[in-house]
Amino acid sequence: MVDTSAVRAFLDEKHVALAERVSEFAERVLVPLAEPPDDAAARLQARDLLGKLGAAHWLDPIRDQDWRACCIVREALAGASPLADAVFALQALGVVPMLLSANEGPRTRWLEPAIQGRAMASFAMTEPNAGSDVASLGARAEPDGDGYVLTGTKTFISNAGIADFYTVFATTAPAKKDKGIGCFVVPADTQGLSFVRPLILSAPHPLGEIAFQKARVPSESRLDAPGEGFKLGLATLDRLRATVGAAACGMATRALSEAIAHAKSRRQFGKPLAEFQLIQEKLARMATDLTAARLLVYRAAWEKDRGAPRVTLEAAMAKAFATEAAQRIVDDAVQILGGRGVLAESVVDRLYRSIRALRIYEGTTEIQHLIIAGQLVK
Ligand SMILES: Cc1cc2nc3c(=O)[nH]c(=O)nc-3n(C[C@H](O)[C@H](O)[C@H](O)COP(=O)(O)OP(=O)(O)OC[C@H]3O[C@@H](n4cnc5c(N)ncnc54)[C@H](O)[C@@H]3O)c2cc1C
C-alpha cells in the first residue's frame, strides 16, 4: 500500500489517485503470486508480468516522463513483487534513452509495444571489465557503410535472453573514452547477437550475459548525436535513480508492516513483543528512516517533473539513502520475526534477498557518494 500522506507536498491529485489504484492492483494481482522456484520459472513469470503491467497501463508513466508517477508505481510493485518491479525498471531503462533522443526511428518501432507490455526491453551497459567505471567500456561499434558492426560482451544484463530489444552502449572510438561512446537499439533477433548464459541470483531476477559477434545494425538504430551516447546514458540514470529509491521504499514499507503485525501478535515473556522497548526502538527507527527516504525520493522526482534540467545531486542522495535505509529496515524486520524471518517462505526473507541488489545496480552506493561529494566541491 503506497501511503501518500507523508510525501503529499510533492504530489498532485492525480498521483494520489494513482497510488490508490496501483496499490489495489498490487494487492489483488501481485501479492498472491508465488515466488518462482527457479530461474526458468522467473523468466516465464517476468514475461507474464510484463503483459499484465502493460495491459493495466502501469507502464504509461514511463512514456509520459512523469517521474513521481514512476516512483509511485515502483513503490507499489516492489512491495508486492520485487520481480514485477524489476520488469518495470527495465522497461524504463530500455525506453528512456529513446524518449530523450532526437532520432525518431527506434521510438516509432519500439515505444508503444514496450509501454503496452508486448515487447520486453533491456539496458546493456555493464561489461566484464567495465562496471562502476562504465566510461572504460570496450564493446566496439565500428562504422561500416550506412550502419555499425557491434563486437563485445555485456554482462549482468537484466532480461538477457528474454528481451525483445537491447539498448546497448558501445564505443565507436576507444581513444576518445566517454566521448566515443554511442547508444544503439538492437533487436534481439539481430544476426551476431547471442545470449551467452544466465547469471543466477538468490532472488528471482532474469539476468545474464550477451555477446555481439559482428552484429550489424543500421545507422538509424543509433540514438545519440555522435559523442553524446555516454551523456544519454547518464541523463537516463539521472531520471531513474530516484525510482530505484522508490522501489527500496516499497520493499521497506512491506517489511515494516510485517514487523509491526508480528510484534503485536507474538507473545514472549508473557506479553507481545511490541511492548518491549528494544523492539519499539527498532520500529521507531525503521519508520523514521523510511519517511526520510521517501521524502528524498519524492523531492528528487518532483524537482525533475517541475523542469529542473538536472537532478544529479538529488537523485544520488535519494538512491543512496533509500536503498541503504531499506536494507537496514528489512534486516530489522527479519530480526523482529526471529526464526520465522529466515524461512524461505516468509515475506521478509524474500525482501531480504531482493533488496540487496538495489544498493549495487544503477550505480553503487559508493558511486552515489562520489557523485554527491563531486557536486558539493565542484
Ligand atoms: C541484479 C543486478 C542487475 C543489473 N542489471 C544491469 C542491467 O540491466 N544493465 C547493466 O548494464 N548493468 C546491470 N547491472 C550491473 C550493475 O550496474 C553493476 O554491477 C554496478 O554498476 C557495479 O559494477 P560491478 O559489479 O562491476 O562492481 P565494481 O565496479 O567492480 O565495484 C566493486 C566495488 O567497488 C566499489 N568501487 C568501485 N569504484 C569505486 C571508487 N572509485 N571508489 C570507491 N569504491 C568503488 C563499488 O562501489 C563496489 O562496492 C546489474 C547488477 C545487478 C546486481
Coordinates of C-alpha atoms and ligand atoms in Angstrom, one line a residue:
M1 CA 0.0 0.0 0.0
V2 CA 1.5 3.3 -1.0
D3 CA 0.6 5.8 1.7
T4 CA 1.0 9.3 0.1
S5 CA 0.3 11.3 3.3
A6 CA 4.0 11.9 4.3
V7 CA 5.0 13.0 0.8
R8 CA 1.8 14.8 -0.1
A9 CA 3.6 18.1 -0.5
F10 CA 5.4 16.8 -3.6
L11 CA 2.4 15.2 -5.3
D12 CA -0.5 16.3 -7.4
E13 CA -4.1 15.0 -7.1
K14 CA -3.5 12.6 -10.0
H15 CA -0.6 11.0 -8.1
V16 CA -2.7 10.4 -5.0
A17 CA -5.4 8.7 -7.2
L18 CA -2.7 6.7 -9.0
A19 CA -1.3 5.5 -5.6
E20 CA -4.7 4.1 -4.7
R21 CA -5.3 2.3 -8.0
V22 CA -1.8 0.8 -8.3
S23 CA -1.8 -0.3 -4.7
E24 CA -5.2 -2.1 -5.2
F25 CA -3.7 -3.8 -8.3
A26 CA -0.6 -4.9 -6.4
E27 CA -2.6 -6.3 -3.5
R28 CA -5.1 -8.2 -5.8
V29 CA -2.9 -9.4 -8.6
L30 CA 0.7 -9.5 -7.3
V31 CA 0.7 -10.4 -3.6
P32 CA -1.0 -13.8 -4.3
L33 CA 1.7 -14.8 -6.9
A34 CA 4.0 -17.5 -5.7
E35 CA 7.8 -16.7 -5.8
P36 CA 9.1 -18.6 -8.9
P37 CA 11.1 -21.6 -7.7
D38 CA 14.0 -21.3 -10.2
D39 CA 15.5 -19.1 -13.0
A40 CA 13.4 -20.7 -15.8
A41 CA 10.2 -20.0 -13.9
A42 CA 11.4 -16.5 -13.1
R43 CA 11.9 -15.8 -16.8
L44 CA 8.4 -17.0 -17.6
Q45 CA 6.8 -15.1 -14.8
A46 CA 8.7 -11.9 -15.8
R47 CA 7.2 -12.1 -19.4
D48 CA 3.8 -12.7 -17.9
L49 CA 4.1 -9.8 -15.5
L50 CA 5.2 -7.5 -18.4
G51 CA 1.9 -8.3 -20.2
K52 CA -0.1 -7.6 -17.0
L53 CA 1.7 -4.3 -16.3
G54 CA 1.2 -3.1 -19.9
A55 CA -2.5 -4.1 -20.1
A56 CA -3.2 -2.3 -16.8
H57 CA -1.4 0.9 -18.1
W58 CA 1.1 0.9 -15.2
L59 CA 4.0 1.5 -17.7
D60 CA 2.3 4.6 -19.1
P61 CA 4.2 7.0 -16.7
I62 CA 7.5 6.0 -18.4
R63 CA 6.2 7.2 -21.8
D64 CA 4.7 10.3 -20.1
Q65 CA 8.0 11.0 -18.3
D66 CA 6.1 11.5 -15.1
W67 CA 8.8 10.6 -12.6
R68 CA 6.6 11.0 -9.5
A69 CA 4.2 8.5 -11.1
C70 CA 7.0 6.2 -11.9
C71 CA 8.1 6.3 -8.2
I72 CA 4.6 5.6 -7.0
V73 CA 4.2 2.6 -9.4
R74 CA 7.6 1.2 -8.4
E75 CA 6.8 1.6 -4.6
A76 CA 3.6 -0.4 -5.1
L77 CA 5.1 -3.1 -7.3
A78 CA 8.3 -3.6 -5.3
G79 CA 6.4 -4.2 -2.0
A80 CA 4.2 -6.8 -3.6
S81 CA 6.5 -8.5 -6.1
P82 CA 10.2 -7.4 -6.5
L83 CA 10.2 -9.2 -9.8
A84 CA 7.3 -7.1 -11.1
D85 CA 9.3 -4.1 -10.0
A86 CA 12.4 -5.3 -11.9
V87 CA 10.2 -5.7 -15.1
F88 CA 9.1 -2.1 -14.7
A89 CA 12.6 -0.9 -14.1
L90 CA 14.0 -2.5 -17.2
Q91 CA 11.2 -1.1 -19.5
A92 CA 12.1 2.3 -18.2
L93 CA 15.9 1.9 -18.7
G94 CA 15.4 0.5 -22.2
V95 CA 12.9 3.1 -23.3
V96 CA 14.0 6.4 -21.7
P97 CA 17.1 6.8 -24.0
M98 CA 14.7 6.6 -26.9
L99 CA 12.5 9.3 -25.4
L100 CA 15.5 11.6 -24.9
S101 CA 16.8 11.0 -28.4
A102 CA 16.2 13.2 -31.5
N103 CA 16.2 10.1 -33.6
E104 CA 12.5 9.0 -34.0
G105 CA 13.2 5.7 -35.8
P106 CA 13.6 3.3 -32.7
R107 CA 10.9 5.2 -30.8
T108 CA 8.4 4.7 -33.7
R109 CA 9.2 1.0 -33.7
W110 CA 9.5 0.1 -30.0
L111 CA 7.9 2.7 -27.8
E112 CA 4.3 1.6 -27.9
P113 CA 5.0 -2.2 -27.9
A114 CA 7.2 -1.6 -24.8
I115 CA 4.7 0.5 -23.0
Q116 CA 1.8 -1.8 -23.8
G117 CA 3.8 -4.7 -22.4
R118 CA 4.2 -6.5 -25.8
A119 CA 8.0 -6.0 -26.2
M120 CA 10.5 -6.6 -23.4
A121 CA 13.3 -4.0 -23.1
S122 CA 16.8 -4.3 -21.8
F123 CA 19.7 -1.9 -21.0
A124 CA 23.2 -3.2 -21.8
M125 CA 25.9 -1.1 -20.4
T126 CA 28.0 -3.2 -18.0
E127 CA 30.9 -5.3 -19.2
P128 CA 33.2 -7.8 -17.5
N129 CA 35.9 -5.1 -17.3
A130 CA 33.6 -2.0 -17.0
G131 CA 31.3 -1.9 -14.0
S132 CA 31.3 1.3 -12.0
D133 CA 33.9 2.7 -14.5
V134 CA 31.5 2.5 -17.4
A135 CA 33.3 5.1 -19.4
S136 CA 36.0 2.5 -20.0
L137 CA 33.7 0.1 -21.8
G138 CA 35.3 -1.9 -24.6
A139 CA 32.4 -3.2 -26.8
R140 CA 33.0 -1.7 -30.2
A141 CA 30.6 -0.2 -32.7
E142 CA 32.7 0.1 -35.9
P143 CA 31.2 2.4 -38.6
D144 CA 30.5 0.4 -41.7
G145 CA 28.8 1.8 -44.7
D146 CA 25.3 3.0 -43.6
G147 CA 25.5 1.2 -40.3
Y148 CA 27.7 -0.1 -37.5
V149 CA 29.2 -3.5 -36.6
L150 CA 29.0 -4.4 -32.9
T151 CA 31.5 -6.7 -31.2
G152 CA 31.9 -7.4 -27.5
T153 CA 30.4 -8.9 -24.3
K154 CA 27.9 -7.4 -21.9
T155 CA 27.4 -8.9 -18.5
F156 CA 25.0 -8.5 -15.6
I157 CA 22.3 -7.6 -18.1
S158 CA 18.7 -7.8 -16.8
N159 CA 16.3 -9.5 -19.2
A160 CA 19.2 -11.0 -21.1
G161 CA 17.8 -13.9 -23.1
I162 CA 14.2 -12.8 -22.8
A163 CA 14.3 -9.2 -24.1
D164 CA 12.9 -8.3 -27.5
F165 CA 15.4 -5.4 -27.9
Y166 CA 18.5 -4.2 -26.1
T167 CA 19.6 -0.6 -25.6
V168 CA 23.3 -1.0 -26.0
F169 CA 26.3 1.2 -25.2
A170 CA 29.4 0.6 -27.3
T171 CA 32.3 2.7 -28.4
T172 CA 33.0 4.0 -31.9
A173 CA 36.4 5.5 -30.9
P174 CA 38.0 3.9 -27.8
A175 CA 40.7 6.6 -27.7
K176 CA 38.0 9.3 -27.1
K177 CA 36.9 7.4 -23.9
D178 CA 33.4 8.6 -22.8
K179 CA 33.2 11.0 -25.8
G180 CA 33.5 7.9 -28.2
I181 CA 30.5 6.1 -26.7
G182 CA 27.4 5.6 -28.8
C183 CA 23.9 4.2 -27.8
F184 CA 22.2 1.7 -30.2
V185 CA 18.9 -0.1 -30.1
V186 CA 19.5 -3.7 -31.2
P187 CA 16.6 -6.1 -31.8
A188 CA 17.1 -9.5 -30.1
D189 CA 16.9 -11.3 -33.4
T190 CA 19.8 -9.4 -34.9
Q191 CA 22.3 -11.8 -36.5
G192 CA 25.5 -12.0 -34.4
L193 CA 23.8 -11.2 -31.1
S194 CA 23.7 -14.1 -28.8
F195 CA 22.6 -15.0 -25.3
V196 CA 25.7 -16.5 -23.6
R197 CA 24.5 -17.7 -20.2
P198 CA 22.1 -16.8 -17.4
L199 CA 23.5 -15.5 -14.1
I200 CA 21.5 -16.8 -11.2
L201 CA 20.7 -14.5 -8.2
S202 CA 19.4 -15.5 -4.8
A203 CA 16.2 -13.5 -5.5
P204 CA 14.3 -14.2 -8.8
H205 CA 15.6 -11.8 -11.4
P206 CA 16.3 -12.7 -15.1
L207 CA 20.0 -11.8 -15.5
G208 CA 22.7 -12.9 -17.9
E209 CA 25.5 -12.3 -20.4
I210 CA 25.1 -11.4 -24.1
A211 CA 27.7 -11.2 -26.8
F212 CA 28.0 -9.4 -30.1
Q213 CA 30.0 -11.1 -32.8
K214 CA 30.0 -8.7 -35.8
A215 CA 26.3 -7.8 -35.3
R216 CA 25.3 -5.3 -37.9
V217 CA 22.8 -2.6 -37.1
P218 CA 21.6 0.3 -39.4
S219 CA 22.7 3.8 -38.6
E220 CA 19.0 4.7 -37.8
S221 CA 19.4 2.5 -34.7
R222 CA 21.8 5.0 -33.1
L223 CA 20.1 7.2 -30.5
D224 CA 22.8 9.7 -29.7
A225 CA 24.3 12.5 -31.7
P226 CA 27.9 11.3 -32.2
G227 CA 29.9 11.8 -29.0
E228 CA 26.8 12.1 -26.8
G229 CA 26.0 8.5 -26.0
F230 CA 27.6 8.5 -22.6
K231 CA 25.7 11.7 -21.7
L232 CA 22.5 10.0 -22.9
G233 CA 23.2 7.1 -20.5
L234 CA 23.8 9.5 -17.6
A235 CA 20.7 11.5 -18.4
T236 CA 18.7 8.3 -18.3
L237 CA 20.1 7.3 -14.9
D238 CA 19.6 10.9 -13.6
R239 CA 15.9 10.4 -14.2
L240 CA 15.6 6.8 -13.0
R241 CA 17.7 6.7 -9.9
A242 CA 15.0 8.2 -7.7
T243 CA 12.7 5.4 -8.8
V244 CA 15.2 2.8 -7.5
G245 CA 14.9 4.6 -4.2
A246 CA 11.1 4.4 -4.5
A247 CA 11.4 0.6 -5.1
A248 CA 13.5 0.3 -2.0
C249 CA 10.9 2.2 0.0
G250 CA 8.2 -0.1 -1.3
M251 CA 10.1 -3.2 0.0
A252 CA 10.9 -1.4 3.3
T253 CA 7.2 -0.5 3.8
R254 CA 6.1 -4.1 3.4
A255 CA 8.9 -5.2 5.8
L256 CA 7.9 -2.7 8.4
S257 CA 4.2 -3.7 8.2
E258 CA 5.2 -7.4 8.6
A259 CA 7.3 -6.5 11.6
I260 CA 4.6 -4.4 13.3
A261 CA 2.0 -7.2 12.7
H262 CA 4.4 -9.8 14.2
A263 CA 5.4 -7.6 17.1
K264 CA 1.8 -7.1 18.0
S265 CA 0.8 -10.8 17.8
R266 CA 3.8 -12.7 19.0
R267 CA 4.0 -13.1 22.8
Q268 CA 7.2 -13.9 24.7
F269 CA 7.8 -13.5 28.5
G270 CA 4.1 -13.0 29.0
K271 CA 3.5 -10.1 26.7
P272 CA 3.5 -9.1 23.0
L273 CA 7.0 -8.2 21.5
A274 CA 5.6 -4.8 20.7
E275 CA 5.6 -3.9 24.4
F276 CA 9.4 -4.4 24.7
Q277 CA 11.3 -1.2 24.4
L278 CA 14.2 -2.7 22.5
I279 CA 11.6 -3.7 19.8
Q280 CA 9.9 -0.3 20.0
E281 CA 13.2 1.4 19.4
K282 CA 13.7 -0.7 16.2
L283 CA 10.2 0.1 14.9
A284 CA 10.7 3.8 15.6
R285 CA 14.0 3.9 13.8
M286 CA 12.6 1.9 10.8
A287 CA 9.6 4.2 10.4
T288 CA 11.7 7.4 10.7
D289 CA 14.3 6.1 8.2
L290 CA 11.6 5.1 5.8
T291 CA 9.9 8.5 5.9
A292 CA 13.2 10.3 5.4
A293 CA 14.0 8.1 2.4
R294 CA 10.6 8.7 0.9
L295 CA 11.0 12.5 1.3
L296 CA 14.3 12.4 -0.5
V297 CA 12.9 10.2 -3.3
Y298 CA 9.8 12.3 -4.0
R299 CA 11.8 15.5 -3.7
A300 CA 14.1 14.4 -6.5
A301 CA 11.3 13.2 -8.7
W302 CA 9.3 16.4 -8.1
E303 CA 12.3 18.6 -9.0
K304 CA 12.6 16.7 -12.3
D305 CA 8.9 16.9 -13.0
R306 CA 8.9 20.6 -12.5
G307 CA 11.6 21.1 -15.1
A308 CA 15.0 21.0 -13.3
P309 CA 17.5 20.4 -16.1
R310 CA 19.5 18.1 -13.9
V311 CA 18.8 16.3 -10.6
T312 CA 22.1 14.6 -10.3
L313 CA 22.7 15.5 -6.6
E314 CA 19.0 15.0 -5.5
A315 CA 18.8 11.6 -7.3
A316 CA 22.1 10.3 -6.0
M317 CA 21.1 11.3 -2.4
A318 CA 17.7 9.6 -2.9
K319 CA 19.1 6.4 -4.3
A320 CA 21.9 6.0 -1.8
F321 CA 19.9 6.9 1.3
A322 CA 16.8 5.0 0.4
T323 CA 18.5 1.8 -0.6
E324 CA 20.8 1.8 2.4
A325 CA 17.9 2.6 4.8
A326 CA 15.7 -0.1 3.2
Q327 CA 18.4 -2.7 3.7
R328 CA 18.6 -1.8 7.4
I329 CA 14.8 -1.8 7.7
V330 CA 14.4 -5.2 6.0
D331 CA 17.2 -6.6 8.2
D332 CA 15.5 -5.3 11.3
A333 CA 12.2 -6.8 10.2
V334 CA 13.9 -10.2 9.8
Q335 CA 15.3 -9.8 13.3
I336 CA 11.9 -9.0 14.8
L337 CA 10.4 -12.1 13.2
G338 CA 13.1 -14.2 14.7
G339 CA 13.4 -17.7 13.2
R340 CA 10.3 -17.2 11.1
G341 CA 12.1 -14.3 9.4
V342 CA 14.7 -16.5 7.8
L343 CA 12.3 -19.2 6.5
A344 CA 12.5 -19.1 2.7
E345 CA 8.7 -19.0 2.6
S346 CA 8.5 -15.8 4.6
V347 CA 7.8 -12.4 3.1
V348 CA 10.7 -10.7 4.9
D349 CA 13.2 -13.4 3.7
R350 CA 12.1 -12.7 0.1
L351 CA 12.5 -9.0 0.7
Y352 CA 15.9 -9.6 2.4
R353 CA 17.1 -11.4 -0.7
S354 CA 15.6 -8.8 -3.1
I355 CA 16.7 -5.5 -1.5
R356 CA 20.5 -6.3 -1.7
A357 CA 20.9 -5.7 -5.4
L358 CA 19.4 -2.2 -5.3
R359 CA 22.5 -0.9 -3.5
I360 CA 24.5 -2.1 -6.4
Y361 CA 22.7 -1.6 -9.7
E362 CA 22.4 1.8 -11.5
G363 CA 25.5 2.9 -9.6
T364 CA 26.6 1.5 -6.3
T365 CA 26.2 3.5 -3.0
E366 CA 29.9 4.3 -3.2
I367 CA 29.5 5.8 -6.6
Q368 CA 26.4 7.8 -5.4
H369 CA 28.5 9.2 -2.6
L370 CA 31.3 10.1 -5.1
I371 CA 28.6 11.9 -7.2
I372 CA 27.2 13.8 -4.2
A373 CA 30.7 14.9 -3.0
G374 CA 31.7 15.8 -6.5
Q375 CA 28.7 18.2 -6.7
L376 CA 29.5 19.6 -3.3
V377 CA 33.1 20.6 -4.0
K378 CA 32.9 21.5 -7.7
Ligands
LIG1 C1 20.7 -7.5 -10.0 C2 21.5 -6.7 -11.0 C3 21.0 -6.2 -12.1 C4 21.8 -5.5 -13.0 N1 21.2 -5.1 -14.2 C5 22.0 -4.4 -15.1 C6 21.5 -4.1 -16.4 O1 20.3 -4.4 -16.7 N2 22.3 -3.5 -17.3 C7 23.6 -3.1 -17.0 O2 24.2 -2.5 -17.8 N3 24.1 -3.4 -15.8 C8 23.4 -4.1 -14.8 N4 23.9 -4.4 -13.6 C9 25.3 -4.1 -13.3 C10 25.5 -3.0 -12.3 O3 25.1 -1.8 -12.8 C11 26.9 -3.1 -11.8 O4 27.0 -4.4 -11.1 C12 27.3 -2.0 -11.0 O5 27.4 -0.8 -11.7 C13 28.7 -2.2 -10.3 O6 29.6 -2.7 -11.1 P1 30.5 -4.0 -10.8 O7 29.5 -5.1 -10.3 O8 31.4 -4.3 -11.9 O9 31.3 -3.6 -9.5 P2 32.7 -2.8 -9.4 O10 32.6 -1.6 -10.3 O11 33.8 -3.8 -9.7 O12 32.8 -2.4 -7.9 C14 33.0 -3.3 -6.9 C15 33.0 -2.5 -5.5 O13 34.0 -1.5 -5.6 C16 33.4 -0.2 -5.3 N5 34.0 0.8 -6.2 C17 34.2 0.9 -7.5 N6 34.8 2.0 -7.9 C18 35.0 2.7 -6.7 C19 35.5 4.0 -6.4 N7 36.0 4.8 -7.4 N8 35.6 4.4 -5.2 C20 35.1 3.6 -4.2 N9 34.5 2.4 -4.4 C21 34.5 2.0 -5.6 C22 31.9 -0.4 -5.8 O14 31.1 0.6 -5.1 C23 31.7 -1.8 -5.3 O15 31.4 -1.8 -3.9 C24 23.1 -5.2 -12.7 C25 23.7 -5.6 -11.5 C26 22.9 -6.4 -10.6 C27 23.5 -6.8 -9.3

